[in-house]
CSV table of C-alpha atoms and ligand atoms in Angstrom, one decimal:
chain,number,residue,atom,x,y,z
W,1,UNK,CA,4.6,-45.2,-5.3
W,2,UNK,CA,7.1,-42.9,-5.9
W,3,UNK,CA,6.1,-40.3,-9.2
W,4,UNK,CA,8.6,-38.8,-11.7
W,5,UNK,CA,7.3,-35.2,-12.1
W,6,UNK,CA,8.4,-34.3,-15.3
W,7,UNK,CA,8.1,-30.2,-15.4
W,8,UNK,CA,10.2,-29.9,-18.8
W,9,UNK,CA,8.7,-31.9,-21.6
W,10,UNK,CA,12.4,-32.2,-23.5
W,11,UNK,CA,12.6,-34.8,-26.0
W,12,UNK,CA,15.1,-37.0,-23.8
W,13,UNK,CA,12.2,-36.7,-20.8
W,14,UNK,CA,9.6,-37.6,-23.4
W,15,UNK,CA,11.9,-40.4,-23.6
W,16,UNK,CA,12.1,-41.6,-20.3
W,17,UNK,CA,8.0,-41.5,-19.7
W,18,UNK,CA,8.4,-43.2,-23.1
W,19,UNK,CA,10.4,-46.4,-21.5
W,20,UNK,CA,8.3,-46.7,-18.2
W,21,UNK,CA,5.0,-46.8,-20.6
W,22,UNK,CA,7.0,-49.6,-22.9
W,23,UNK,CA,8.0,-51.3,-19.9
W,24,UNK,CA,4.4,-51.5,-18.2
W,25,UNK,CA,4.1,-48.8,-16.3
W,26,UNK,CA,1.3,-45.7,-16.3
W,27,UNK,CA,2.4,-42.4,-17.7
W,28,UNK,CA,0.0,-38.7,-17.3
W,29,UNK,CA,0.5,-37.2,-20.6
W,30,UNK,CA,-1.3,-34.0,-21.6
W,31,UNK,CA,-3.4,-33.9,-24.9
W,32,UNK,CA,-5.1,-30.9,-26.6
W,33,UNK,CA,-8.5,-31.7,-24.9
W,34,UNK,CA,-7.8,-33.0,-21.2
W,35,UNK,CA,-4.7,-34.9,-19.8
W,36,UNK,CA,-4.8,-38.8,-19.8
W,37,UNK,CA,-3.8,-41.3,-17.9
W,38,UNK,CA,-2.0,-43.4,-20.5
W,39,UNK,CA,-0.3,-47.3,-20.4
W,40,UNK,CA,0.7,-49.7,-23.5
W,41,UNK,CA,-2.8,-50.6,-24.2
W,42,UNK,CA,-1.3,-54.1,-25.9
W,43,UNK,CA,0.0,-54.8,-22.1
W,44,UNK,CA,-3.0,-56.5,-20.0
W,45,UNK,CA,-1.4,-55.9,-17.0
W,46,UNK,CA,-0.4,-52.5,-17.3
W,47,UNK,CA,-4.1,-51.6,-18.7
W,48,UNK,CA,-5.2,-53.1,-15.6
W,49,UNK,CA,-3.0,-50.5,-14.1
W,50,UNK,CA,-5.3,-47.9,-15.1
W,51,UNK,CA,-8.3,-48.7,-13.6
W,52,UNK,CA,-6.5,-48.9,-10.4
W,53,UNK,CA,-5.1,-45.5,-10.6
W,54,UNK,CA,-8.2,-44.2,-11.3
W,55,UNK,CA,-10.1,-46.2,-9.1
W,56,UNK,CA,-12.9,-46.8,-12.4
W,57,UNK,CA,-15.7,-49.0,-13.0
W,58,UNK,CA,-14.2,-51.8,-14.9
W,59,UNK,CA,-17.3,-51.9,-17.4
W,60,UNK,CA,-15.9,-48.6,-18.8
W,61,UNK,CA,-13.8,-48.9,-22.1
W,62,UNK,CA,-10.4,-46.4,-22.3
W,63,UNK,CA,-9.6,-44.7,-25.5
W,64,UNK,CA,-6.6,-46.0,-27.8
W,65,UNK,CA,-4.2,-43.2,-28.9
W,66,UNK,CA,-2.4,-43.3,-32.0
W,67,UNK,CA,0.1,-41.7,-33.9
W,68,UNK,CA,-1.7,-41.7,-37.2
W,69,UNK,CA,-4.8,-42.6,-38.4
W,70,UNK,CA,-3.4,-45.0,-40.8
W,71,UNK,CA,-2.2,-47.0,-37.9
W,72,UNK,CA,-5.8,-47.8,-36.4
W,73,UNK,CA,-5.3,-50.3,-39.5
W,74,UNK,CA,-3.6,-52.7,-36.7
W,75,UNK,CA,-6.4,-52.8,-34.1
W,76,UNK,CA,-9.5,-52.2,-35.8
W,77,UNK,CA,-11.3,-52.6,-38.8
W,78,UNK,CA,-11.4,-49.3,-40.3
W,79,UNK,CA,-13.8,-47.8,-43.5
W,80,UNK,CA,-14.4,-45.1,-45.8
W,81,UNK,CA,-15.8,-42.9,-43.8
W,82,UNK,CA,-13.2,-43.3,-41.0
W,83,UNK,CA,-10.6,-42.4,-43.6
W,84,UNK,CA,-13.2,-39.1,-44.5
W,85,UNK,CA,-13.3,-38.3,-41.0
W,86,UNK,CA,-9.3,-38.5,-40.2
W,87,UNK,CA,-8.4,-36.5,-43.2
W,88,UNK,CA,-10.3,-33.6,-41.8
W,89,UNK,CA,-10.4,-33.6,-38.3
W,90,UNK,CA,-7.0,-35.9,-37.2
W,91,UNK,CA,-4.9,-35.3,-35.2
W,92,UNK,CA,-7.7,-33.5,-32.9
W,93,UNK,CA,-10.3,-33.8,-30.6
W,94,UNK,CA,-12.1,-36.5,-32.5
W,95,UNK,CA,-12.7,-40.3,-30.9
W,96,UNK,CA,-14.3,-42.6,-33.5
W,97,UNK,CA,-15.2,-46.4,-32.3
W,98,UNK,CA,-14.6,-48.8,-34.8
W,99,UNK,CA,-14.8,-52.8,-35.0
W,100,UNK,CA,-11.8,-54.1,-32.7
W,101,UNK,CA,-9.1,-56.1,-34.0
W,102,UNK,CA,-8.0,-59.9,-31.8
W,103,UNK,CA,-4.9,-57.5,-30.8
W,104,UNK,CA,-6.6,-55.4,-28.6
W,105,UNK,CA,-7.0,-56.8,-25.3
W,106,UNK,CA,-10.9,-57.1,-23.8
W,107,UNK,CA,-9.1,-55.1,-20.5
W,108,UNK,CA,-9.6,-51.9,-23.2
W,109,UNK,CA,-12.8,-52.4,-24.6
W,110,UNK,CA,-14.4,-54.0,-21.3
W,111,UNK,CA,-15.4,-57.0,-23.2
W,112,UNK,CA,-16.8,-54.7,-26.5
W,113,UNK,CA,-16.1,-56.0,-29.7
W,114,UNK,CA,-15.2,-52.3,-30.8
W,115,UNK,CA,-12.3,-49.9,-29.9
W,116,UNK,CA,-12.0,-46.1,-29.4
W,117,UNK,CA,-9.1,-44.9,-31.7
W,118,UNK,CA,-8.0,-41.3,-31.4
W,119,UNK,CA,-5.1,-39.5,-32.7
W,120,UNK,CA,-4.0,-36.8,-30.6
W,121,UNK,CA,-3.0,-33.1,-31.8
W,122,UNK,CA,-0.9,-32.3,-28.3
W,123,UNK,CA,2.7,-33.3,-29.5
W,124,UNK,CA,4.1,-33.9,-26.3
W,125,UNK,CA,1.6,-36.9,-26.5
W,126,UNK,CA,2.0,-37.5,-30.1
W,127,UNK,CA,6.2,-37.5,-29.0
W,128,UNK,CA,5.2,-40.2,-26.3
W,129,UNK,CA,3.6,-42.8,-28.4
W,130,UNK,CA,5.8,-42.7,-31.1
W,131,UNK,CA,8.8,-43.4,-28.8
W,132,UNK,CA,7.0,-45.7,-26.9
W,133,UNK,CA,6.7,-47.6,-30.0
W,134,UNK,CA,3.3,-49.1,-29.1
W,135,UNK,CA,-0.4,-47.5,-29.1
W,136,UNK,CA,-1.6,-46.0,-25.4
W,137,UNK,CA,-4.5,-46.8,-23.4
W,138,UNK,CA,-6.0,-43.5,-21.8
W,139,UNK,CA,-9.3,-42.1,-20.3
W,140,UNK,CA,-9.0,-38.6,-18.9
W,141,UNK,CA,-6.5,-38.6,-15.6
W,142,UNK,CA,-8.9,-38.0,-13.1
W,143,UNK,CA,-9.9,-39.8,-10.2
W,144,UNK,CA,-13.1,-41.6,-10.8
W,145,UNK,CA,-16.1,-38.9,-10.8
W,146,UNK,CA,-14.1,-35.7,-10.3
W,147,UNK,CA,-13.9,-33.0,-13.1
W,148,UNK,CA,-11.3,-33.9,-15.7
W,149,UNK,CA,-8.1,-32.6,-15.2
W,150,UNK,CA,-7.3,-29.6,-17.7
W,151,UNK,CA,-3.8,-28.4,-15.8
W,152,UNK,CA,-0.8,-30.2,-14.3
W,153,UNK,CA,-2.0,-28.8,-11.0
W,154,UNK,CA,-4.8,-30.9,-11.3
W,155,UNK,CA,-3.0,-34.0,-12.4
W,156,UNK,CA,-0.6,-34.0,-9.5
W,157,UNK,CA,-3.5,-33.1,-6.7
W,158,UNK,CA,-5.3,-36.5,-8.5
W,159,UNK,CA,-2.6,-38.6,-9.3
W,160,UNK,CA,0.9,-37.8,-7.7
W,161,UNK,CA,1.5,-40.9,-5.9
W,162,UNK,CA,-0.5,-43.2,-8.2
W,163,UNK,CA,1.2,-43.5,-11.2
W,164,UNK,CA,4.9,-43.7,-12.5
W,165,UNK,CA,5.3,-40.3,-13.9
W,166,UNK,CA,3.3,-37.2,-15.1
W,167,UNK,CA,4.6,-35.1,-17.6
W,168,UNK,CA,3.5,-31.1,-17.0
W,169,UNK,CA,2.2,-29.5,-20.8
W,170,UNK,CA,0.5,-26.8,-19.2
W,171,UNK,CA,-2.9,-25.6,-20.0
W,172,UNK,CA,-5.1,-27.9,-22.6
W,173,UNK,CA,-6.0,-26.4,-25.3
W,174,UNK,CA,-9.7,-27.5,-25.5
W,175,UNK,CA,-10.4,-28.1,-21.8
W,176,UNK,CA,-13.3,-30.8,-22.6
W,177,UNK,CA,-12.7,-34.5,-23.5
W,178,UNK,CA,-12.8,-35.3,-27.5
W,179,UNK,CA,-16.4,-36.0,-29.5
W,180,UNK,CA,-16.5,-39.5,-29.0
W,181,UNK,CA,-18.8,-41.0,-32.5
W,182,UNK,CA,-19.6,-44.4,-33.4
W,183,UNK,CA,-20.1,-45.4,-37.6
W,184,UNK,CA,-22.8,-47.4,-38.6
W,185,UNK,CA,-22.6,-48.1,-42.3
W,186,UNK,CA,-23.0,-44.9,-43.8
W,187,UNK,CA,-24.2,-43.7,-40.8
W,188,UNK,CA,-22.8,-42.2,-37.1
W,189,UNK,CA,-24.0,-41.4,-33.8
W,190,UNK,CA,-22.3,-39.0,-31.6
W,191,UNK,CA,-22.1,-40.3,-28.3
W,192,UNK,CA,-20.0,-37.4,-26.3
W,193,UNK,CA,-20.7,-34.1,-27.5
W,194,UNK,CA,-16.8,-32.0,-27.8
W,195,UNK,CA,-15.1,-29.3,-29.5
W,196,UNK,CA,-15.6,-31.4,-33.0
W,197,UNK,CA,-19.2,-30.5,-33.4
W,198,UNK,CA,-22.5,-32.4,-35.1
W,199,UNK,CA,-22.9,-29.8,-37.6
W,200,UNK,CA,-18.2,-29.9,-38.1
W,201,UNK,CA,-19.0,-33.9,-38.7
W,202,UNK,CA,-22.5,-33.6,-40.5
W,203,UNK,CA,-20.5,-31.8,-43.5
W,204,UNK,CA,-18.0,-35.0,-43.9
W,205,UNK,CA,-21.1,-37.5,-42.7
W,206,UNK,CA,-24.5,-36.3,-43.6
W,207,UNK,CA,-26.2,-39.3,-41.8
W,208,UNK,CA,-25.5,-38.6,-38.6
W,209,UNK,CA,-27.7,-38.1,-35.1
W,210,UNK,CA,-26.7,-37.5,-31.7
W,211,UNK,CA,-27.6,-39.8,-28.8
W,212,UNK,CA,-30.4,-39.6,-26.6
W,213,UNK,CA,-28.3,-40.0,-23.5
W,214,UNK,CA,-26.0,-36.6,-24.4
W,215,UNK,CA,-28.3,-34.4,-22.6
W,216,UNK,CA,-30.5,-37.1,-21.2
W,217,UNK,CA,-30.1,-39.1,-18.1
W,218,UNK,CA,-29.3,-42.5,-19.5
W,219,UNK,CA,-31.9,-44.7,-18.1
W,220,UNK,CA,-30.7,-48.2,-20.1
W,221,UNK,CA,-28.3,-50.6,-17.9
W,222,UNK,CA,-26.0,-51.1,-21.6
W,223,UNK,CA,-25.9,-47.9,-23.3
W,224,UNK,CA,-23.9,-47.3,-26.5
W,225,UNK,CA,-20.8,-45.6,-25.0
W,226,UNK,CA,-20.3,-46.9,-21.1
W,227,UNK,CA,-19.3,-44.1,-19.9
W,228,UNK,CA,-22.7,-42.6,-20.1
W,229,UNK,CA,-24.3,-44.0,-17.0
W,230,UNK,CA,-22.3,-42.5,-14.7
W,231,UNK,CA,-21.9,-39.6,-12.4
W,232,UNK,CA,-19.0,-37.2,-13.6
W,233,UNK,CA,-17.0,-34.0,-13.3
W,234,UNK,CA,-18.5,-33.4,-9.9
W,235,UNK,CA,-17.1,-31.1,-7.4
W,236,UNK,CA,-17.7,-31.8,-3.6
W,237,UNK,CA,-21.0,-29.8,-3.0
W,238,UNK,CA,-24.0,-30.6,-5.3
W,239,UNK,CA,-24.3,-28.4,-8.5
W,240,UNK,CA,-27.8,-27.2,-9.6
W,241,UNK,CA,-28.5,-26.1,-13.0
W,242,UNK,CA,-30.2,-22.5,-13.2
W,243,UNK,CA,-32.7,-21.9,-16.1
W,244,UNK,CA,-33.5,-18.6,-17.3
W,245,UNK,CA,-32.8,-15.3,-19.1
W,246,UNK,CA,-30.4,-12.8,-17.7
W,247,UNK,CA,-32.2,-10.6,-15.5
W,248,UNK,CA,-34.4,-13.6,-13.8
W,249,UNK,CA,-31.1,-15.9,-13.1
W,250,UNK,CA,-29.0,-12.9,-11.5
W,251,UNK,CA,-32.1,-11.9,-9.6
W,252,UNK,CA,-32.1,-15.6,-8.5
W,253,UNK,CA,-28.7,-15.9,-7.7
W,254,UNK,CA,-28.8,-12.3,-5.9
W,255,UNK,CA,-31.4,-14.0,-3.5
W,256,UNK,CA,-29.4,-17.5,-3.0
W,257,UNK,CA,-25.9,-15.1,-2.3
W,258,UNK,CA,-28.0,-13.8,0.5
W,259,UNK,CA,-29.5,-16.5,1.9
W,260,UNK,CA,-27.5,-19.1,1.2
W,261,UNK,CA,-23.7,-20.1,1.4
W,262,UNK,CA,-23.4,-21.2,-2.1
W,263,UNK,CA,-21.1,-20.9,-4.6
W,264,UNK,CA,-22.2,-19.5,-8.0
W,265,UNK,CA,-20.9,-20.1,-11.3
W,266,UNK,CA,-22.3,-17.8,-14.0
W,267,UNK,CA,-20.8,-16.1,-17.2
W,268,UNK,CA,-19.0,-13.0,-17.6
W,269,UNK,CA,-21.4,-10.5,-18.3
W,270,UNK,CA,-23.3,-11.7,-15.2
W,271,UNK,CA,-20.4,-11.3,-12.4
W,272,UNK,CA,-20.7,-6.9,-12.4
W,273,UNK,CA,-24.3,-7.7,-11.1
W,274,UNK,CA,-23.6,-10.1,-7.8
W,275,UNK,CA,-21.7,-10.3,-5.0
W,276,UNK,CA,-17.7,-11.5,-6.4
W,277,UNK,CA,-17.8,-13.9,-2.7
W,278,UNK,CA,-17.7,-17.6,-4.3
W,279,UNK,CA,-18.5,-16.2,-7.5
W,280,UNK,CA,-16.2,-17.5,-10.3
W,281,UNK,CA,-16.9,-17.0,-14.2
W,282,UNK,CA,-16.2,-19.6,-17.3
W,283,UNK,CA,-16.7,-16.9,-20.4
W,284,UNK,CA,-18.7,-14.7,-21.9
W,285,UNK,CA,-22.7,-15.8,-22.2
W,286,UNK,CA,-21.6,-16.7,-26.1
W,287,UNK,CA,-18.5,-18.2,-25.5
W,288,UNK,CA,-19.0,-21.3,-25.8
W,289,UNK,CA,-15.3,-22.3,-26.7
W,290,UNK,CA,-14.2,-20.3,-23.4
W,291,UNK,CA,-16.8,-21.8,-21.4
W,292,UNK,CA,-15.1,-25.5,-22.1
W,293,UNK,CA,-11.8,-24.3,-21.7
W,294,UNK,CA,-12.6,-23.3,-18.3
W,295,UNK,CA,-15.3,-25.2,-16.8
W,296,UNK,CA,-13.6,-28.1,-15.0
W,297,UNK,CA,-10.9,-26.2,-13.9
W,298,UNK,CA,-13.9,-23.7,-12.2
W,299,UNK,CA,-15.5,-26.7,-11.1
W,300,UNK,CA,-12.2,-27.9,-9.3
W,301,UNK,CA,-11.6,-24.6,-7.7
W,302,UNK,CA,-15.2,-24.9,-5.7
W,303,UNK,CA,-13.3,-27.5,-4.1
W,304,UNK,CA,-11.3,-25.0,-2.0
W,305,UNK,CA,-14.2,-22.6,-1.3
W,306,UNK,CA,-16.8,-22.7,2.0
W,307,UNK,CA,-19.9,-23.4,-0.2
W,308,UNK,CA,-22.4,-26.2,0.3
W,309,UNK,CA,-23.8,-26.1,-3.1
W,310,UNK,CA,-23.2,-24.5,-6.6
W,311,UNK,CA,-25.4,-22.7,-8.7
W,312,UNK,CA,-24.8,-22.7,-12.3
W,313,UNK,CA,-25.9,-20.9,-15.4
W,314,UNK,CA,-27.4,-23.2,-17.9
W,315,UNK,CA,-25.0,-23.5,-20.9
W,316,UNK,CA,-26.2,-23.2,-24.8
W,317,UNK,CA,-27.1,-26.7,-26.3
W,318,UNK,CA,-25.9,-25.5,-29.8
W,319,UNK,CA,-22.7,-26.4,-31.4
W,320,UNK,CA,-19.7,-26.3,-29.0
W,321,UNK,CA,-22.1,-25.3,-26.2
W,322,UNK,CA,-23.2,-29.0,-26.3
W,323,UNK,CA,-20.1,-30.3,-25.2
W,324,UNK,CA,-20.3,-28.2,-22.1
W,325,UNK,CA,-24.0,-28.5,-21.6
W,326,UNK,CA,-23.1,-32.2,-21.7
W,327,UNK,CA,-20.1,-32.3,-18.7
W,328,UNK,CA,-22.3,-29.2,-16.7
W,329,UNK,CA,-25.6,-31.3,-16.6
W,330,UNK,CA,-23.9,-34.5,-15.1
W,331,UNK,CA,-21.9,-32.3,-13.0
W,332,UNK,CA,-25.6,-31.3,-11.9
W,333,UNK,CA,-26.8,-34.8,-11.7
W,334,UNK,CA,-29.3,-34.0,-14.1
W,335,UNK,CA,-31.5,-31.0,-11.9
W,336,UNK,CA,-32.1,-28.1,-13.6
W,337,UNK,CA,-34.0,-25.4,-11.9
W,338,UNK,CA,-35.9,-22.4,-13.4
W,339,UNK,CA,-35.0,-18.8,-12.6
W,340,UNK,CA,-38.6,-17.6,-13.1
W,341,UNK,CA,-40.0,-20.4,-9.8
W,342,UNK,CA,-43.7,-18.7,-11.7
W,343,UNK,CA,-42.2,-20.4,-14.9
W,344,UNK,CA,-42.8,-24.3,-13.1
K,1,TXA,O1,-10.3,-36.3,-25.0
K,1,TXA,C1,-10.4,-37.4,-24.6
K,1,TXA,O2,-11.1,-38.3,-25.2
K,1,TXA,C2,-9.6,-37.9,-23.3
K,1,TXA,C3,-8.1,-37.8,-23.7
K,1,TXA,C4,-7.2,-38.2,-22.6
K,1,TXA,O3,-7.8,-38.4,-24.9
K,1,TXA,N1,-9.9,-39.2,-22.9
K,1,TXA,C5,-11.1,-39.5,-22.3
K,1,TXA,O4,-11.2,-40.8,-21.9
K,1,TXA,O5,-12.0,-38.7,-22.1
K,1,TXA,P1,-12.4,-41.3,-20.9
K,1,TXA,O6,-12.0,-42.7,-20.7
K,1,TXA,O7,-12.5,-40.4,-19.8
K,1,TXA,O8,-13.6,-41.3,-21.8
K,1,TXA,C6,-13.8,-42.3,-22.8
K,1,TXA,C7,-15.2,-42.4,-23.2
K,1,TXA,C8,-16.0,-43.1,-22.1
K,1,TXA,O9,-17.3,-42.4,-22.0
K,1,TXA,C9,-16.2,-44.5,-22.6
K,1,TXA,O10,-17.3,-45.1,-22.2
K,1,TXA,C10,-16.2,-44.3,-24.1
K,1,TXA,O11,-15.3,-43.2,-24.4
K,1,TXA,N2,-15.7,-45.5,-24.9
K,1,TXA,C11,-14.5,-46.0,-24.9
K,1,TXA,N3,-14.5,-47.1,-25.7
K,1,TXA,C12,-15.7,-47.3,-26.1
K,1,TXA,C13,-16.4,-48.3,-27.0
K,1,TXA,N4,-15.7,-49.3,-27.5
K,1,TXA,N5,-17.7,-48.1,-27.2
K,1,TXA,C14,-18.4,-47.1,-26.7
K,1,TXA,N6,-17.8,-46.1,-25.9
K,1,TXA,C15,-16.5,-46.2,-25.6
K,2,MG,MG1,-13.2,-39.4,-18.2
């Protein structure tokens, strides 16, 4: 397939990706958190599309993209609190899963009787679906299991060739995919962790708890959100998680650069200490908004280095350092290693 690389975002391109995504066809669009890989998520076929592209697991629900909150009032049942949560945090990096209206095809949900609305900040995207006139079907635009895409240079190494056009918006913003939270009631559970944190949504919903499986390995065949049981955001080579304080994880990762032909991802403060071959950095050690700005592009770029395995430096678990302690420990396949071996 032939793909319209659109490297100006002008309203009358917007336009054009607008028409191919009205008329069926799959669009790359770049949001504030990751790009996506978006189709007229009214359109069975085209939704099928997706899956395709990405090559996916077809038990994994997309995302529905909206304009405005107010228009989730067409394809799901909303509430109080949905209305609480949209005033302060849309358009953003918020995904809230809601009962599904009959208009929304099983192809998005996988079958679920709920949908995942979200109303996107980026306004190239916001642009897209309100000329396309319809909402749009998007998980992040990466092929199945690799990092998320967070630059157009990503997009087109994953996609070019597999879709009908990709629209280039530069950076994102966020660089991790959006807090994805299911209501209960008066109640919510966060099932992706992002740059929306608990404590951000425990201010507008006090009952709220975060699932088991965002720093767990998920270990039920039907968790809450799909997308939890699978491998993700790996590079090629097998990332290891290292645990420890500062002196005992560069000492570690001094010993693996000499022994070892690994790559080693660590944060700022650390890189002055070890050898800069394979060495890349995500932000400073309290970063954490830098970290997930830059960690799937640092885990892409491992792709082009000699390295049989990554080391990594464990992230925070506390407030936006969730969301990347969440993407880094799948990337890891859930191993986490101590610094300190004496520590075991
Ligand atoms: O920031 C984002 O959310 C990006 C951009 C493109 O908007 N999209 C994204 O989509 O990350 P995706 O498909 O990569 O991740 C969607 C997650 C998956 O883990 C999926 O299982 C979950 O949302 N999900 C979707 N619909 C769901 C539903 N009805 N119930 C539970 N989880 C759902
Ligand atoms: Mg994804």
């Amino acid at each position: 397939m032939q793909t319209l690389l659109i490297t100006s975002p002008t309203e009358a391109n917007i336009a054009k990706a607008a028409d191919i995504i009205s008329n069926g066809g799959l669009v790359v669009m770049p949001t504030e958190t990751v790009y996506g890989l978006g189709a007229n998520a009214l359109d069975k076929n085209a939704v099928t599309n997706v899956y395709k592209a990405k090559g996916r697991p077809m038990d994994n629900p997309l995302i529905v993209h909206l304009a405005t909150p107010e228009d989730a009032e067409l394809y799901a049942y909303t509430s109080e609190n949905f209305y609480k949560l949209a005033k302060r945090f849309m358009p953003g990096p918020l995904t809230v899963i809601l009962p599904k209206k009959d208009i929304i095809p099983y192809e998005v949900t996988c079958g679920l009787d709920t949908v995942a609305i979200r109303v996107p900040s980026n306004e190239i995207a916001h642009k897209l679906i309100e000329l396309s006139g319809c909402p749009i079907a998007a998980p992040s635009a990466n092929l199945s299991g690799k990092p998320s895409p967070t630059s157009f240079k990503h997009v087109v190494e994953d996609m070019n060739g597999r879709v009908d056009a990709i629209i280039d918006g530069g950076k994102c913003d966020v660089g991790v995919e959006s807090t994805v939270i299911i209501l209960k009631g008066n109640s919510a559970e966060i099932l992706r962790p992002g740059l929306i944190t608990y404590e951000d949504l425990a201010k507008v919903i006090p009952d709220i708890t975060i699932n088991e499986a965002v720093k767990n390995q998920c270990t039920t065949a039907n968790p809450a959100s799909p997308g939890m049981k699978y491998r993700h955001y790996a590079p090629s080579s097998p990332v290891f998680l290292v645990d420890g304080g500062d002196e005992e994880t560069i000492e570690f990762f001094k010993e693996k650069q000499q022994n070892e032909n690994c790559g080693i991802l660590c944060f700022d403060e650390d890189a002055k200490h070890l050898s800069a071959n394979n060495l890349l950095t995500f932000g400073g050690h309290f970063d954490e908004q830098k970290q997930a700005h830059e960690l799937f592009d640092m885990l892409r770029r491992f792709d082009s280095m000699p390295v049989d395995k990554i080391y990594a430096r464990l992230p925070s678990d506390k407030g936006v350092g969730l969301a990347v302690y969440n993407r880094l420990i799948r990337a890891a396949g859930f191993t986490i290693i101590k610094a300190n071996k004496t520590q075991e």
